[in-house]
Amino acid sequence: MNERFELNKNLAQMLKGGVIMDVTTPEQAKIAEEAGACAVMALERIPADIRAAGGVSRMSDPKMIKGIQQAVSIPVMAKCRIGHIAEAQILQAIDIDYIDESEVLSPADDVYHIDKTKFAVPFVCGARDLGEALRRISEGASMIRTKGEPGTGDVVQAVRHMRRMMSEIAKVAAMREDELYEEAKALCVPYDLIRSVHDNGKLPVVNFAAGGIATPADAALMMQLGAEGVFVGSGIFKSGDPAKRARAIVQAVTNYDDPKLLAELSEGLGEAMVGINEQEIKLLMAERGK
Amino acid sequence: MKIGVLALQGAFAEHAKTLSELGAEIVEIRRKTQFTDALDGLVLPGGESTVQGKLLREEGLFAPVKQAIGAGMPVFGTCAGMILLAKRIEESETVHLGTMDIAVRRNAYGRQLASFRTRLLVEGVGEYPAVFIRAPYATELLSSAARPLAVHEGKIVAVRQANMLAAAFHPELTSDPRIHAYFLDML
């Protein structure tokens, strides 16, 4: 792959062990940065509100994103719709640090994802399993996250996606070399990427957890299942005390293997986001873009 | 050789891999109790300096790490690590460990689209493939004890001061171990 792709993978490596927080205003961005976010995702509405509002959900106003870029010194990400090449070009034009080609927004193309190799700016994409992850990487994504089910405060889908991905990676790593070609066919992915997973026992890019993470314990759970960091969307600014919860989740990601500390971090955080159970969800965003 | 790698956030695993390939024993440092006298050196990895600086304080590591560096423990900071070591950060009131006589500018080259790779002449190492990711550079050396080891387009991007080594770029992201070897020679 080319030099730009390597540099973009490298930025994701710098985010590891960190928490990327959804923010909708410069004030929230500052709260997130002070709480220890390693990056922020600038968007007009957090997923829980997108879900509640319904309708078509699009890229945020560039002016709003610029306001957040000016407010903080950490990397700023923003979302474009799946397959919306022009939205991605606009985000690149305003010097965004990472684009999330995201199923949280309404898909613009129901067949094709963006050819991300045509961009200098890095992309992160959602995936529910190894096949999706490798298809996105072959399109040029330099970072992967689980899809989870955004805006629900229910971690079950993120857990399902991370477990599936990890067990599929372990399976590929354990295969005989002469089985890899067949596996590449089965997953509809390039042979070279399957080969890389087989040789290294991991994805060729950084893999975060996202979708439904609402508590320090949720974040620690995802890290224990193999995530290299977490995205927290609605979980922070839909809760009673965002700054305190944000700080606690940041510390929980670093100390995911220390239950005693996690117990302290979980104390007195105020009200968590109410959330929606899996069975109550009307719109499954994770089904968008495969 | 026992090297502590600060593992609060960022690319600590990459440092650990390179150093262990060079024969060092690695201890990941996340809390106070892991930072002991048994360490021969400390690495401050790349990542976000705002996050690492905050967690250093919250985990109670700030005072013992600062003290150990002051007492002569060899330390190697890359990118965010360089910012943690700097005595002054441009356009900011914040100082983290502040043990090194350098002033730095964060995100000095700009955002991710300005990240780059180049070949750099590093004193004591030679020509080296350097990766700069939203990198800082040193704007000023604040005493003659701090010596520039590498300059890129007029900006100081690697500095040595007694037991301290700082790079604005990421030797942990390349397969070339010579700068890590240089650090181990400082032990």
CSV table of C-alpha atoms in Angstrom, one decimal:
chain,number,residue,atom,x,y,z
A,1,MET,CA,0.0,0.0,0.0
A,2,ASN,CA,1.1,3.6,-0.5
A,3,GLU,CA,2.7,6.0,2.0
A,4,ARG,CA,-0.5,7.9,2.7
A,5,PHE,CA,-2.3,4.8,3.8
A,6,GLU,CA,0.6,4.0,6.1
A,7,LEU,CA,0.5,7.5,7.7
A,8,ASN,CA,-3.3,7.2,8.1
A,9,LYS,CA,-2.9,3.8,9.8
A,10,ASN,CA,-0.2,5.3,12.0
A,11,LEU,CA,-2.6,8.0,13.3
A,12,ALA,CA,-5.0,5.3,14.4
A,13,GLN,CA,-2.1,3.7,16.2
A,14,MET,CA,-1.7,6.9,18.2
A,15,LEU,CA,-5.4,6.8,19.2
A,16,LYS,CA,-5.0,3.3,20.8
A,17,GLY,CA,-5.9,2.9,24.4
A,18,GLY,CA,-8.1,6.0,24.1
A,19,VAL,CA,-11.7,7.1,24.0
A,20,ILE,CA,-13.2,9.0,21.0
A,21,MET,CA,-16.2,10.9,22.1
A,22,ASP,CA,-19.2,12.3,20.1
A,23,VAL,CA,-19.7,16.0,20.6
A,24,THR,CA,-22.2,18.4,19.1
A,25,THR,CA,-20.8,21.8,20.2
A,26,PRO,CA,-17.4,23.4,20.9
A,27,GLU,CA,-18.3,23.4,24.6
A,28,GLN,CA,-18.9,19.7,24.6
A,29,ALA,CA,-15.7,19.2,22.7
A,30,LYS,CA,-13.8,21.1,25.4
A,31,ILE,CA,-15.4,19.0,28.1
A,32,ALA,CA,-14.4,15.9,26.2
A,33,GLU,CA,-10.8,17.0,25.7
A,34,GLU,CA,-10.5,18.0,29.4
A,35,ALA,CA,-11.9,14.6,30.4
A,36,GLY,CA,-9.2,12.9,28.4
A,37,ALA,CA,-10.7,12.1,25.0
A,38,CYS,CA,-8.0,11.1,22.5
A,39,ALA,CA,-10.2,12.5,19.7
A,40,VAL,CA,-13.7,13.9,19.2
A,41,MET,CA,-16.3,13.1,16.6
A,42,ALA,CA,-18.1,16.3,15.5
A,43,LEU,CA,-21.7,15.8,14.6
A,44,GLU,CA,-24.9,17.8,14.7
A,45,ARG,CA,-26.9,15.2,16.6
A,46,ILE,CA,-25.7,12.3,18.6
A,47,PRO,CA,-27.0,8.9,17.5
A,48,ALA,CA,-29.7,8.7,20.2
A,49,ASP,CA,-31.2,11.9,18.9
A,50,ILE,CA,-30.8,10.8,15.3
A,51,ARG,CA,-32.8,7.7,16.2
A,52,ALA,CA,-35.4,9.7,18.1
A,53,ALA,CA,-35.8,12.3,15.3
A,54,GLY,CA,-36.0,9.9,12.4
A,55,GLY,CA,-35.8,11.2,8.8
A,56,VAL,CA,-32.7,11.4,6.7
A,57,SER,CA,-29.5,12.0,8.6
A,58,ARG,CA,-26.6,13.7,6.7
A,59,MET,CA,-23.1,15.1,7.1
A,60,SER,CA,-22.9,17.9,9.6
A,61,ASP,CA,-22.6,21.6,8.7
A,62,PRO,CA,-18.9,22.3,8.0
A,63,LYS,CA,-19.2,25.5,10.0
A,64,MET,CA,-20.2,23.5,13.1
A,65,ILE,CA,-17.2,21.1,12.5
A,66,LYS,CA,-14.8,24.0,12.1
A,67,GLY,CA,-16.0,25.5,15.4
A,68,ILE,CA,-15.0,22.2,17.1
A,69,GLN,CA,-11.7,22.1,15.2
A,70,GLN,CA,-10.9,25.6,16.7
A,71,ALA,CA,-12.0,24.6,20.2
A,72,VAL,CA,-9.7,21.6,20.7
A,73,SER,CA,-6.1,20.5,20.0
A,74,ILE,CA,-6.9,16.8,19.7
A,75,PRO,CA,-7.8,15.1,16.4
A,76,VAL,CA,-11.3,15.9,15.1
A,77,MET,CA,-13.3,13.3,13.2
A,78,ALA,CA,-16.6,13.7,11.3
A,79,LYS,CA,-19.1,11.4,9.7
A,80,CYS,CA,-20.2,11.2,6.1
A,81,ARG,CA,-22.9,8.9,4.7
A,82,ILE,CA,-22.0,5.5,3.3
A,83,GLY,CA,-21.1,5.9,-0.4
A,84,HIS,CA,-21.3,9.7,-0.3
A,85,ILE,CA,-18.2,10.7,-2.2
A,86,ALA,CA,-19.0,14.4,-2.2
A,87,GLU,CA,-19.6,14.6,1.5
A,88,ALA,CA,-16.2,12.9,2.0
A,89,GLN,CA,-14.5,15.4,-0.4
A,90,ILE,CA,-16.1,18.3,1.6
A,91,LEU,CA,-14.8,16.9,4.9
A,92,GLN,CA,-11.3,16.5,3.4
A,93,ALA,CA,-11.5,20.1,2.1
A,94,ILE,CA,-12.0,21.4,5.6
A,95,ASP,CA,-8.9,19.4,6.8
A,96,ILE,CA,-10.6,16.9,9.0
A,97,ASP,CA,-8.3,14.4,10.7
A,98,TYR,CA,-10.5,11.3,10.2
A,99,ILE,CA,-13.7,10.6,8.3
A,100,ASP,CA,-16.2,8.0,9.7
A,101,GLU,CA,-18.1,6.5,6.7
A,102,SER,CA,-20.9,5.7,9.0
A,103,GLU,CA,-24.1,3.7,9.2
A,104,VAL,CA,-25.3,6.1,11.8
A,105,LEU,CA,-26.2,8.5,8.9
A,106,SER,CA,-28.7,7.5,6.2
A,107,PRO,CA,-26.7,5.6,3.5
A,108,ALA,CA,-26.3,7.6,0.2
A,109,ASP,CA,-25.4,4.5,-1.8
A,110,ASP,CA,-27.0,1.1,-1.2
A,111,VAL,CA,-24.4,-0.8,-3.3
A,112,TYR,CA,-21.0,0.9,-3.1
A,113,HIS,CA,-18.9,2.2,-0.3
A,114,ILE,CA,-16.6,5.1,-1.0
A,115,ASP,CA,-13.3,4.2,-2.8
A,116,LYS,CA,-11.3,5.5,0.1
A,117,THR,CA,-8.0,4.9,-1.7
A,118,LYS,CA,-8.8,8.0,-3.8
A,119,PHE,CA,-8.5,10.2,-0.6
A,120,ALA,CA,-5.5,11.5,1.3
A,121,VAL,CA,-7.6,11.8,4.5
A,122,PRO,CA,-8.0,8.7,6.6
A,123,PHE,CA,-11.3,6.8,7.0
A,124,VAL,CA,-12.7,4.6,9.8
A,125,CYS,CA,-15.5,2.2,9.0
A,126,GLY,CA,-17.9,0.0,10.9
A,127,ALA,CA,-17.9,-3.8,10.7
A,128,ARG,CA,-19.8,-6.6,12.2
A,129,ASP,CA,-17.5,-9.4,11.3
A,130,LEU,CA,-14.1,-10.1,9.7
A,131,GLY,CA,-15.5,-10.1,6.1
A,132,GLU,CA,-16.9,-6.6,6.5
A,133,ALA,CA,-13.8,-5.4,8.2
A,134,LEU,CA,-11.5,-6.7,5.4
A,135,ARG,CA,-13.8,-5.4,2.6
A,136,ARG,CA,-13.7,-1.9,4.2
A,137,ILE,CA,-9.9,-2.2,4.5
A,138,SER,CA,-9.6,-3.2,0.8
A,139,GLU,CA,-11.6,-0.1,-0.1
A,140,GLY,CA,-9.0,1.9,1.8
A,141,ALA,CA,-10.2,2.2,5.4
A,142,SER,CA,-7.2,2.7,7.7
A,143,MET,CA,-9.1,2.0,11.0
A,144,ILE,CA,-12.0,-0.3,11.8
A,145,ARG,CA,-14.6,-0.1,14.6
A,146,THR,CA,-17.4,-2.5,15.5
A,147,LYS,CA,-20.8,-1.2,14.4
A,148,GLY,CA,-22.6,-2.1,17.6
A,149,GLU,CA,-26.0,-0.5,17.6
A,150,PRO,CA,-25.5,3.3,17.9
A,151,GLY,CA,-27.6,5.5,20.1
A,152,THR,CA,-29.1,2.6,22.1
A,153,GLY,CA,-26.9,2.5,25.2
A,154,ASP,CA,-27.1,-1.3,24.8
A,155,VAL,CA,-23.7,-3.0,24.4
A,156,VAL,CA,-25.0,-6.4,23.2
A,157,GLN,CA,-24.4,-5.8,19.5
A,158,ALA,CA,-20.9,-4.3,20.0
A,159,VAL,CA,-20.1,-7.4,22.0
A,160,ARG,CA,-21.5,-9.7,19.4
A,161,HIS,CA,-19.6,-8.0,16.6
A,162,MET,CA,-16.3,-7.9,18.5
A,163,ARG,CA,-16.6,-11.6,19.6
A,164,ARG,CA,-17.4,-12.6,16.0
A,165,MET,CA,-14.5,-10.7,14.6
A,166,MET,CA,-12.0,-12.0,17.2
A,167,SER,CA,-13.1,-15.7,16.8
A,168,GLU,CA,-13.0,-15.4,13.0
A,169,ILE,CA,-9.5,-13.9,13.2
A,170,ALA,CA,-8.4,-16.8,15.5
A,171,LYS,CA,-9.9,-19.2,13.0
A,172,VAL,CA,-8.0,-17.7,10.0
A,173,ALA,CA,-4.8,-17.6,12.1
A,174,ALA,CA,-5.1,-21.3,12.8
A,175,MET,CA,-5.8,-22.4,9.2
A,176,ARG,CA,-3.4,-24.3,7.0
A,177,GLU,CA,-2.0,-22.1,4.3
A,178,ASP,CA,-3.8,-24.1,1.6
A,179,GLU,CA,-7.1,-23.2,3.1
A,180,LEU,CA,-6.7,-19.5,2.9
A,181,TYR,CA,-7.7,-19.0,-0.7
A,182,GLU,CA,-11.0,-20.7,0.0
A,183,GLU,CA,-11.6,-18.6,3.0
A,184,ALA,CA,-10.9,-15.4,1.0
A,185,LYS,CA,-13.6,-16.6,-1.4
A,186,ALA,CA,-16.1,-17.4,1.3
A,187,LEU,CA,-15.6,-13.9,3.0
A,188,CYS,CA,-15.5,-12.1,-0.4
A,189,VAL,CA,-12.2,-10.4,0.4
A,190,PRO,CA,-8.8,-10.2,-1.3
A,191,TYR,CA,-6.5,-13.1,-0.6
A,192,ASP,CA,-3.6,-10.8,0.6
A,193,LEU,CA,-5.7,-9.5,3.5
A,194,ILE,CA,-6.7,-13.0,4.6
A,195,ARG,CA,-3.0,-13.9,4.3
A,196,SER,CA,-2.1,-10.9,6.5
A,197,VAL,CA,-4.7,-11.9,9.2
A,198,HIS,CA,-3.3,-15.4,9.1
A,199,ASP,CA,0.3,-14.4,9.5
A,200,ASN,CA,-0.2,-11.7,12.2
A,201,GLY,CA,-3.3,-13.0,14.1
A,202,LYS,CA,-4.9,-9.6,13.9
A,203,LEU,CA,-6.4,-7.0,11.5
A,204,PRO,CA,-3.9,-5.1,9.5
A,205,VAL,CA,-5.4,-1.8,11.0
A,206,VAL,CA,-6.4,-0.7,14.5
A,207,ASN,CA,-9.7,-2.0,15.7
A,208,PHE,CA,-11.9,0.0,18.1
A,209,ALA,CA,-15.3,-0.8,19.7
A,210,ALA,CA,-18.3,1.4,19.1
A,211,GLY,CA,-22.1,1.4,19.5
A,212,GLY,CA,-24.0,1.2,22.8
A,213,ILE,CA,-21.1,1.8,25.2
A,214,ALA,CA,-22.5,3.7,28.2
A,215,THR,CA,-20.5,2.9,31.3
A,216,PRO,CA,-16.9,2.4,32.4
A,217,ALA,CA,-17.7,-1.3,32.8
A,218,ASP,CA,-19.0,-1.4,29.2
A,219,ALA,CA,-15.7,0.2,28.0
A,220,ALA,CA,-13.6,-2.3,30.1
A,221,LEU,CA,-15.7,-5.2,28.7
A,222,MET,CA,-14.9,-4.2,25.1
A,223,MET,CA,-11.2,-3.8,25.9
A,224,GLN,CA,-11.1,-7.3,27.5
A,225,LEU,CA,-12.8,-8.7,24.4
A,226,GLY,CA,-9.9,-7.3,22.3
A,227,ALA,CA,-10.8,-3.7,21.3
A,228,GLU,CA,-7.9,-1.4,21.0
A,229,GLY,CA,-9.9,1.6,22.2
A,230,VAL,CA,-13.5,2.8,22.3
A,231,PHE,CA,-15.9,5.2,20.7
A,232,VAL,CA,-18.5,6.6,23.0
A,233,GLY,CA,-21.4,8.3,21.3
A,234,SER,CA,-24.6,9.0,23.1
A,235,GLY,CA,-23.4,7.4,26.4
A,236,ILE,CA,-21.6,10.5,27.7
A,237,PHE,CA,-23.7,13.6,26.8
A,238,LYS,CA,-27.0,11.7,27.3
A,239,SER,CA,-26.0,11.0,30.9
A,240,GLY,CA,-26.5,13.0,34.2
A,241,ASP,CA,-22.9,14.1,34.7
A,242,PRO,CA,-21.1,14.0,31.3
A,243,ALA,CA,-17.7,15.3,32.5
A,244,LYS,CA,-17.5,12.8,35.3
A,245,ARG,CA,-18.7,9.9,33.2
A,246,ALA,CA,-16.2,10.8,30.4
A,247,ARG,CA,-13.3,10.9,32.9
A,248,ALA,CA,-14.3,7.6,34.3
A,249,ILE,CA,-14.6,5.9,30.9
A,250,VAL,CA,-11.1,7.2,29.9
A,251,GLN,CA,-9.6,5.7,33.0
A,252,ALA,CA,-11.5,2.5,32.6
A,253,VAL,CA,-10.0,2.0,29.1
A,254,THR,CA,-6.5,2.3,30.5
A,255,ASN,CA,-7.2,0.1,33.5
A,256,TYR,CA,-9.6,-2.3,31.9
A,257,ASP,CA,-8.0,-5.2,33.8
A,258,ASP,CA,-8.1,-3.7,37.3
A,259,PRO,CA,-11.6,-4.5,38.8
A,260,LYS,CA,-10.9,-2.7,42.0
A,261,LEU,CA,-10.2,0.5,40.3
A,262,LEU,CA,-13.2,-0.1,37.9
A,263,ALA,CA,-15.3,-0.4,41.0
A,264,GLU,CA,-14.2,3.0,42.2
A,265,LEU,CA,-14.6,4.5,38.8
A,266,SER,CA,-18.2,3.2,38.6
A,267,GLU,CA,-19.2,4.9,41.8
A,268,GLY,CA,-21.6,7.9,41.9
A,269,LEU,CA,-21.6,8.7,38.2
A,270,GLY,CA,-25.2,9.8,38.2
A,271,GLU,CA,-27.8,8.7,35.8
A,272,ALA,CA,-26.7,6.7,32.8
A,273,MET,CA,-28.5,7.1,29.5
A,274,VAL,CA,-31.8,5.3,29.6
A,275,GLY,CA,-31.2,3.3,26.4
A,276,ILE,CA,-33.2,1.0,24.4
A,277,ASN,CA,-33.1,-2.8,24.5
A,278,GLU,CA,-32.3,-4.8,21.4
A,279,GLN,CA,-35.9,-6.1,21.1
A,280,GLU,CA,-37.3,-2.6,21.2
A,281,ILE,CA,-35.2,-1.2,18.4
A,282,LYS,CA,-37.2,-0.2,15.3
A,283,LEU,CA,-34.2,0.7,13.1
A,284,LEU,CA,-31.1,-1.5,13.0
A,285,MET,CA,-28.3,0.8,11.8
A,286,ALA,CA,-25.8,-2.0,11.8
A,287,GLU,CA,-27.7,-3.6,8.8
A,288,ARG,CA,-26.7,-0.6,6.7
A,289,GLY,CA,-23.7,-1.1,4.4
A,290,LYS,CA,-22.2,-4.6,4.2
B,1,MET,CA,17.8,-4.5,31.0
B,2,LYS,CA,14.4,-3.7,32.3
B,3,ILE,CA,12.6,-0.9,30.5
B,4,GLY,CA,9.3,0.6,31.6
B,5,VAL,CA,7.0,1.7,28.8
B,6,LEU,CA,4.3,4.2,29.9
B,7,ALA,CA,1.1,2.4,28.8
B,8,LEU,CA,-1.6,4.9,29.7
B,9,GLN,CA,-2.6,5.6,26.1
B,10,GLY,CA,-1.1,5.5,22.6
B,11,ALA,CA,1.4,3.4,20.7
B,12,PHE,CA,3.1,1.7,23.6
B,13,ALA,CA,2.9,-1.8,22.2
B,14,GLU,CA,5.0,-0.8,19.2
B,15,HIS,CA,7.8,0.5,21.5
B,16,ALA,CA,7.6,-2.6,23.6
B,17,LYS,CA,8.0,-4.8,20.5
B,18,THR,CA,11.0,-3.0,19.2
B,19,LEU,CA,12.7,-2.9,22.6
B,20,SER,CA,12.1,-6.5,23.3
B,21,GLU,CA,13.5,-7.5,19.9
B,22,LEU,CA,16.6,-5.6,21.0
B,23,GLY,CA,16.8,-7.8,24.1
B,24,ALA,CA,15.1,-5.5,26.7
B,25,GLU,CA,12.7,-6.8,29.3
B,26,ILE,CA,9.5,-4.7,29.1
B,27,VAL,CA,7.3,-3.6,32.0
B,28,GLU,CA,4.0,-1.8,31.0
B,29,ILE,CA,3.4,1.1,33.4
B,30,ARG,CA,-0.2,1.9,34.1
B,31,ARG,CA,-0.1,2.6,37.8
B,32,LYS,CA,2.1,3.8,40.6
B,33,THR,CA,2.9,0.3,41.9
B,34,GLN,CA,4.3,-0.8,38.5
B,35,PHE,CA,6.9,2.1,38.5
B,36,THR,CA,9.7,0.7,40.7
B,37,ASP,CA,13.4,1.2,41.3
B,38,ALA,CA,14.0,-2.0,39.3
B,39,LEU,CA,13.6,-0.1,36.0
B,40,ASP,CA,16.7,0.8,34.0
B,41,GLY,CA,14.9,3.2,31.8
B,42,LEU,CA,11.5,4.6,30.7
B,43,VAL,CA,9.8,5.2,27.4
B,44,LEU,CA,7.1,7.8,26.9
B,45,PRO,CA,5.3,6.7,23.7
B,46,GLY,CA,3.4,8.6,21.0
B,47,GLY,CA,-0.3,9.2,21.5
B,48,GLU,CA,-2.2,12.3,22.7
B,49,SER,CA,-0.2,14.3,25.2
B,50,THR,CA,-3.4,15.8,26.8
B,51,VAL,CA,-4.7,12.3,27.6
B,52,GLN,CA,-1.3,11.0,28.8
B,53,GLY,CA,-0.6,14.1,30.9
B,54,LYS,CA,-3.9,13.9,32.6
B,55,LEU,CA,-3.7,10.1,33.3
B,56,LEU,CA,-0.1,10.5,34.6
B,57,ARG,CA,-1.6,12.8,37.3
B,58,GLU,CA,-4.7,10.7,38.0
B,59,GLU,CA,-2.7,7.5,38.4
B,60,GLY,CA,-0.3,9.0,40.8
B,61,LEU,CA,2.6,8.5,38.4
B,62,PHE,CA,3.4,12.1,37.9
B,63,ALA,CA,5.6,12.8,41.0
B,64,PRO,CA,7.5,9.5,41.0
B,65,VAL,CA,8.3,9.7,37.2
B,66,LYS,CA,9.4,13.3,37.4
B,67,GLN,CA,11.6,12.5,40.4
B,68,ALA,CA,13.1,9.5,38.7
B,69,ILE,CA,14.0,11.4,35.6
B,70,GLY,CA,15.4,14.2,37.7
B,71,ALA,CA,17.5,11.6,39.5
B,72,GLY,CA,19.0,10.5,36.2
B,73,MET,CA,16.8,7.6,35.0
B,74,PRO,CA,17.3,7.4,31.2
B,75,VAL,CA,14.1,8.4,29.4
B,76,PHE,CA,13.0,8.4,25.7
B,77,GLY,CA,10.0,10.4,24.6
B,78,THR,CA,8.5,10.3,21.1
B,79,CYS,CA,6.0,12.8,19.8
B,80,ALA,CA,3.5,13.1,22.8
B,81,GLY,CA,6.4,11.9,25.0
B,82,MET,CA,8.5,14.8,23.8
B,83,ILE,CA,5.7,17.2,24.8
B,84,LEU,CA,5.4,15.6,28.2
B,85,LEU,CA,9.2,16.2,28.8
B,86,ALA,CA,9.2,19.8,27.5
B,87,LYS,CA,9.7,22.7,30.0
B,88,ARG,CA,7.4,24.9,27.8
B,89,ILE,CA,4.6,24.2,25.4
B,90,GLU,CA,3.9,27.1,23.0
B,91,GLU,CA,0.5,28.8,23.2
B,92,SER,CA,-0.3,26.9,26.4
B,93,GLU,CA,0.0,27.3,30.1
B,94,THR,CA,0.3,23.6,30.6
B,95,VAL,CA,3.5,21.9,31.5
B,96,HIS,CA,3.7,18.2,32.1
B,97,LEU,CA,6.9,16.7,33.5
B,98,GLY,CA,8.9,19.7,32.3
B,99,THR,CA,12.3,18.0,32.9
B,100,MET,CA,13.8,18.9,29.5
B,101,ASP,CA,15.2,22.3,28.5
B,102,ILE,CA,13.1,22.6,25.3
B,103,ALA,CA,10.1,24.5,24.1
B,104,VAL,CA,7.8,22.6,21.8
B,105,ARG,CA,4.9,23.4,19.5
B,106,ARG,CA,2.1,20.9,19.4
B,107,ASN,CA,0.6,19.8,16.0
B,108,ALA,CA,3.3,22.1,14.6
B,109,TYR,CA,2.9,20.9,11.0
B,110,GLY,CA,-0.9,21.0,11.1
B,111,ARG,CA,-3.6,18.3,11.0
B,112,GLN,CA,-3.4,14.7,9.7
B,113,LEU,CA,-3.2,15.8,6.0
B,114,ALA,CA,0.1,17.4,6.9
B,115,SER,CA,1.5,14.2,8.4
B,116,PHE,CA,4.5,12.9,6.4
B,117,ARG,CA,7.4,10.5,6.1
B,118,THR,CA,11.0,11.7,5.3
B,119,ARG,CA,14.6,10.6,5.5
B,120,LEU,CA,16.4,12.4,8.3
B,121,LEU,CA,20.0,12.7,9.4
B,122,VAL,CA,20.1,11.8,13.1
B,123,GLU,CA,23.4,12.4,15.0
B,124,GLY,CA,24.9,9.2,16.3
B,125,VAL,CA,22.5,7.1,14.2
B,126,GLY,CA,22.8,8.2,10.6
B,127,GLU,CA,20.1,8.5,7.9
B,128,TYR,CA,16.8,7.4,9.4
B,129,PRO,CA,13.3,6.9,8.0
B,130,ALA,CA,11.2,9.3,10.1
B,131,VAL,CA,7.4,9.2,10.4
B,132,PHE,CA,5.7,12.4,11.6
B,133,ILE,CA,2.1,12.1,12.7
B,134,ARG,CA,0.4,15.4,13.7
B,135,ALA,CA,3.9,16.0,15.0
B,136,PRO,CA,5.4,18.7,17.3
B,137,TYR,CA,8.8,20.2,16.9
B,138,ALA,CA,11.1,22.0,19.3
B,139,THR,CA,10.9,25.8,18.8
B,140,GLU,CA,13.7,26.6,21.1
B,141,LEU,CA,16.5,25.0,23.2
B,142,LEU,CA,16.3,26.6,26.6
B,143,SER,CA,19.8,25.7,27.8
B,144,SER,CA,23.1,24.6,26.3
B,145,ALA,CA,22.5,21.2,28.0
B,146,ALA,CA,19.9,20.4,25.4
B,147,ARG,CA,21.6,19.4,22.1
B,148,PRO,CA,19.8,19.0,18.7
B,149,LEU,CA,20.3,15.5,17.2
B,150,ALA,CA,18.2,16.1,14.1
B,151,VAL,CA,16.9,19.0,12.2
B,152,HIS,CA,14.2,18.9,9.5
B,153,GLU,CA,13.8,22.0,7.3
B,154,GLY,CA,15.2,24.2,9.9
B,155,LYS,CA,13.2,22.8,12.8
B,156,ILE,CA,14.7,20.7,15.6
B,157,VAL,CA,13.0,17.3,15.7
B,158,ALA,CA,15.3,15.3,18.0
B,159,VAL,CA,17.0,16.4,21.1
B,160,ARG,CA,19.4,14.9,23.7
B,161,GLN,CA,20.0,16.3,27.2
B,162,ALA,CA,22.0,14.1,29.6
B,163,ASN,CA,19.7,11.1,30.5
B,164,MET,CA,16.9,12.4,28.2
B,165,LEU,CA,16.2,11.7,24.6
B,166,ALA,CA,13.2,13.2,22.7
B,167,ALA,CA,12.0,12.8,19.1
B,168,ALA,CA,9.1,14.6,17.4
B,169,PHE,CA,8.8,11.6,15.1
B,170,HIS,CA,8.0,7.9,15.7
B,171,PRO,CA,10.8,5.4,15.6
B,172,GLU,CA,8.3,2.8,17.0
B,173,LEU,CA,6.4,2.9,13.7
B,174,THR,CA,9.3,1.9,11.5
B,175,SER,CA,11.1,-1.4,11.4
B,176,ASP,CA,14.4,0.4,11.9
B,177,PRO,CA,15.6,-0.2,15.5
B,178,ARG,CA,18.6,2.1,15.5
B,179,ILE,CA,17.1,4.9,17.6
B,180,HIS,CA,15.9,2.5,20.2
B,181,ALA,CA,19.4,0.9,20.2
B,182,TYR,CA,20.8,4.4,20.7
B,183,PHE,CA,18.5,4.8,23.7
B,184,LEU,CA,19.5,1.5,25.2
B,185,ASP,CA,23.2,2.6,24.8
B,186,MET,CA,22.3,5.5,27.1
B,187,LEU,CA,21.6,3.1,30.0
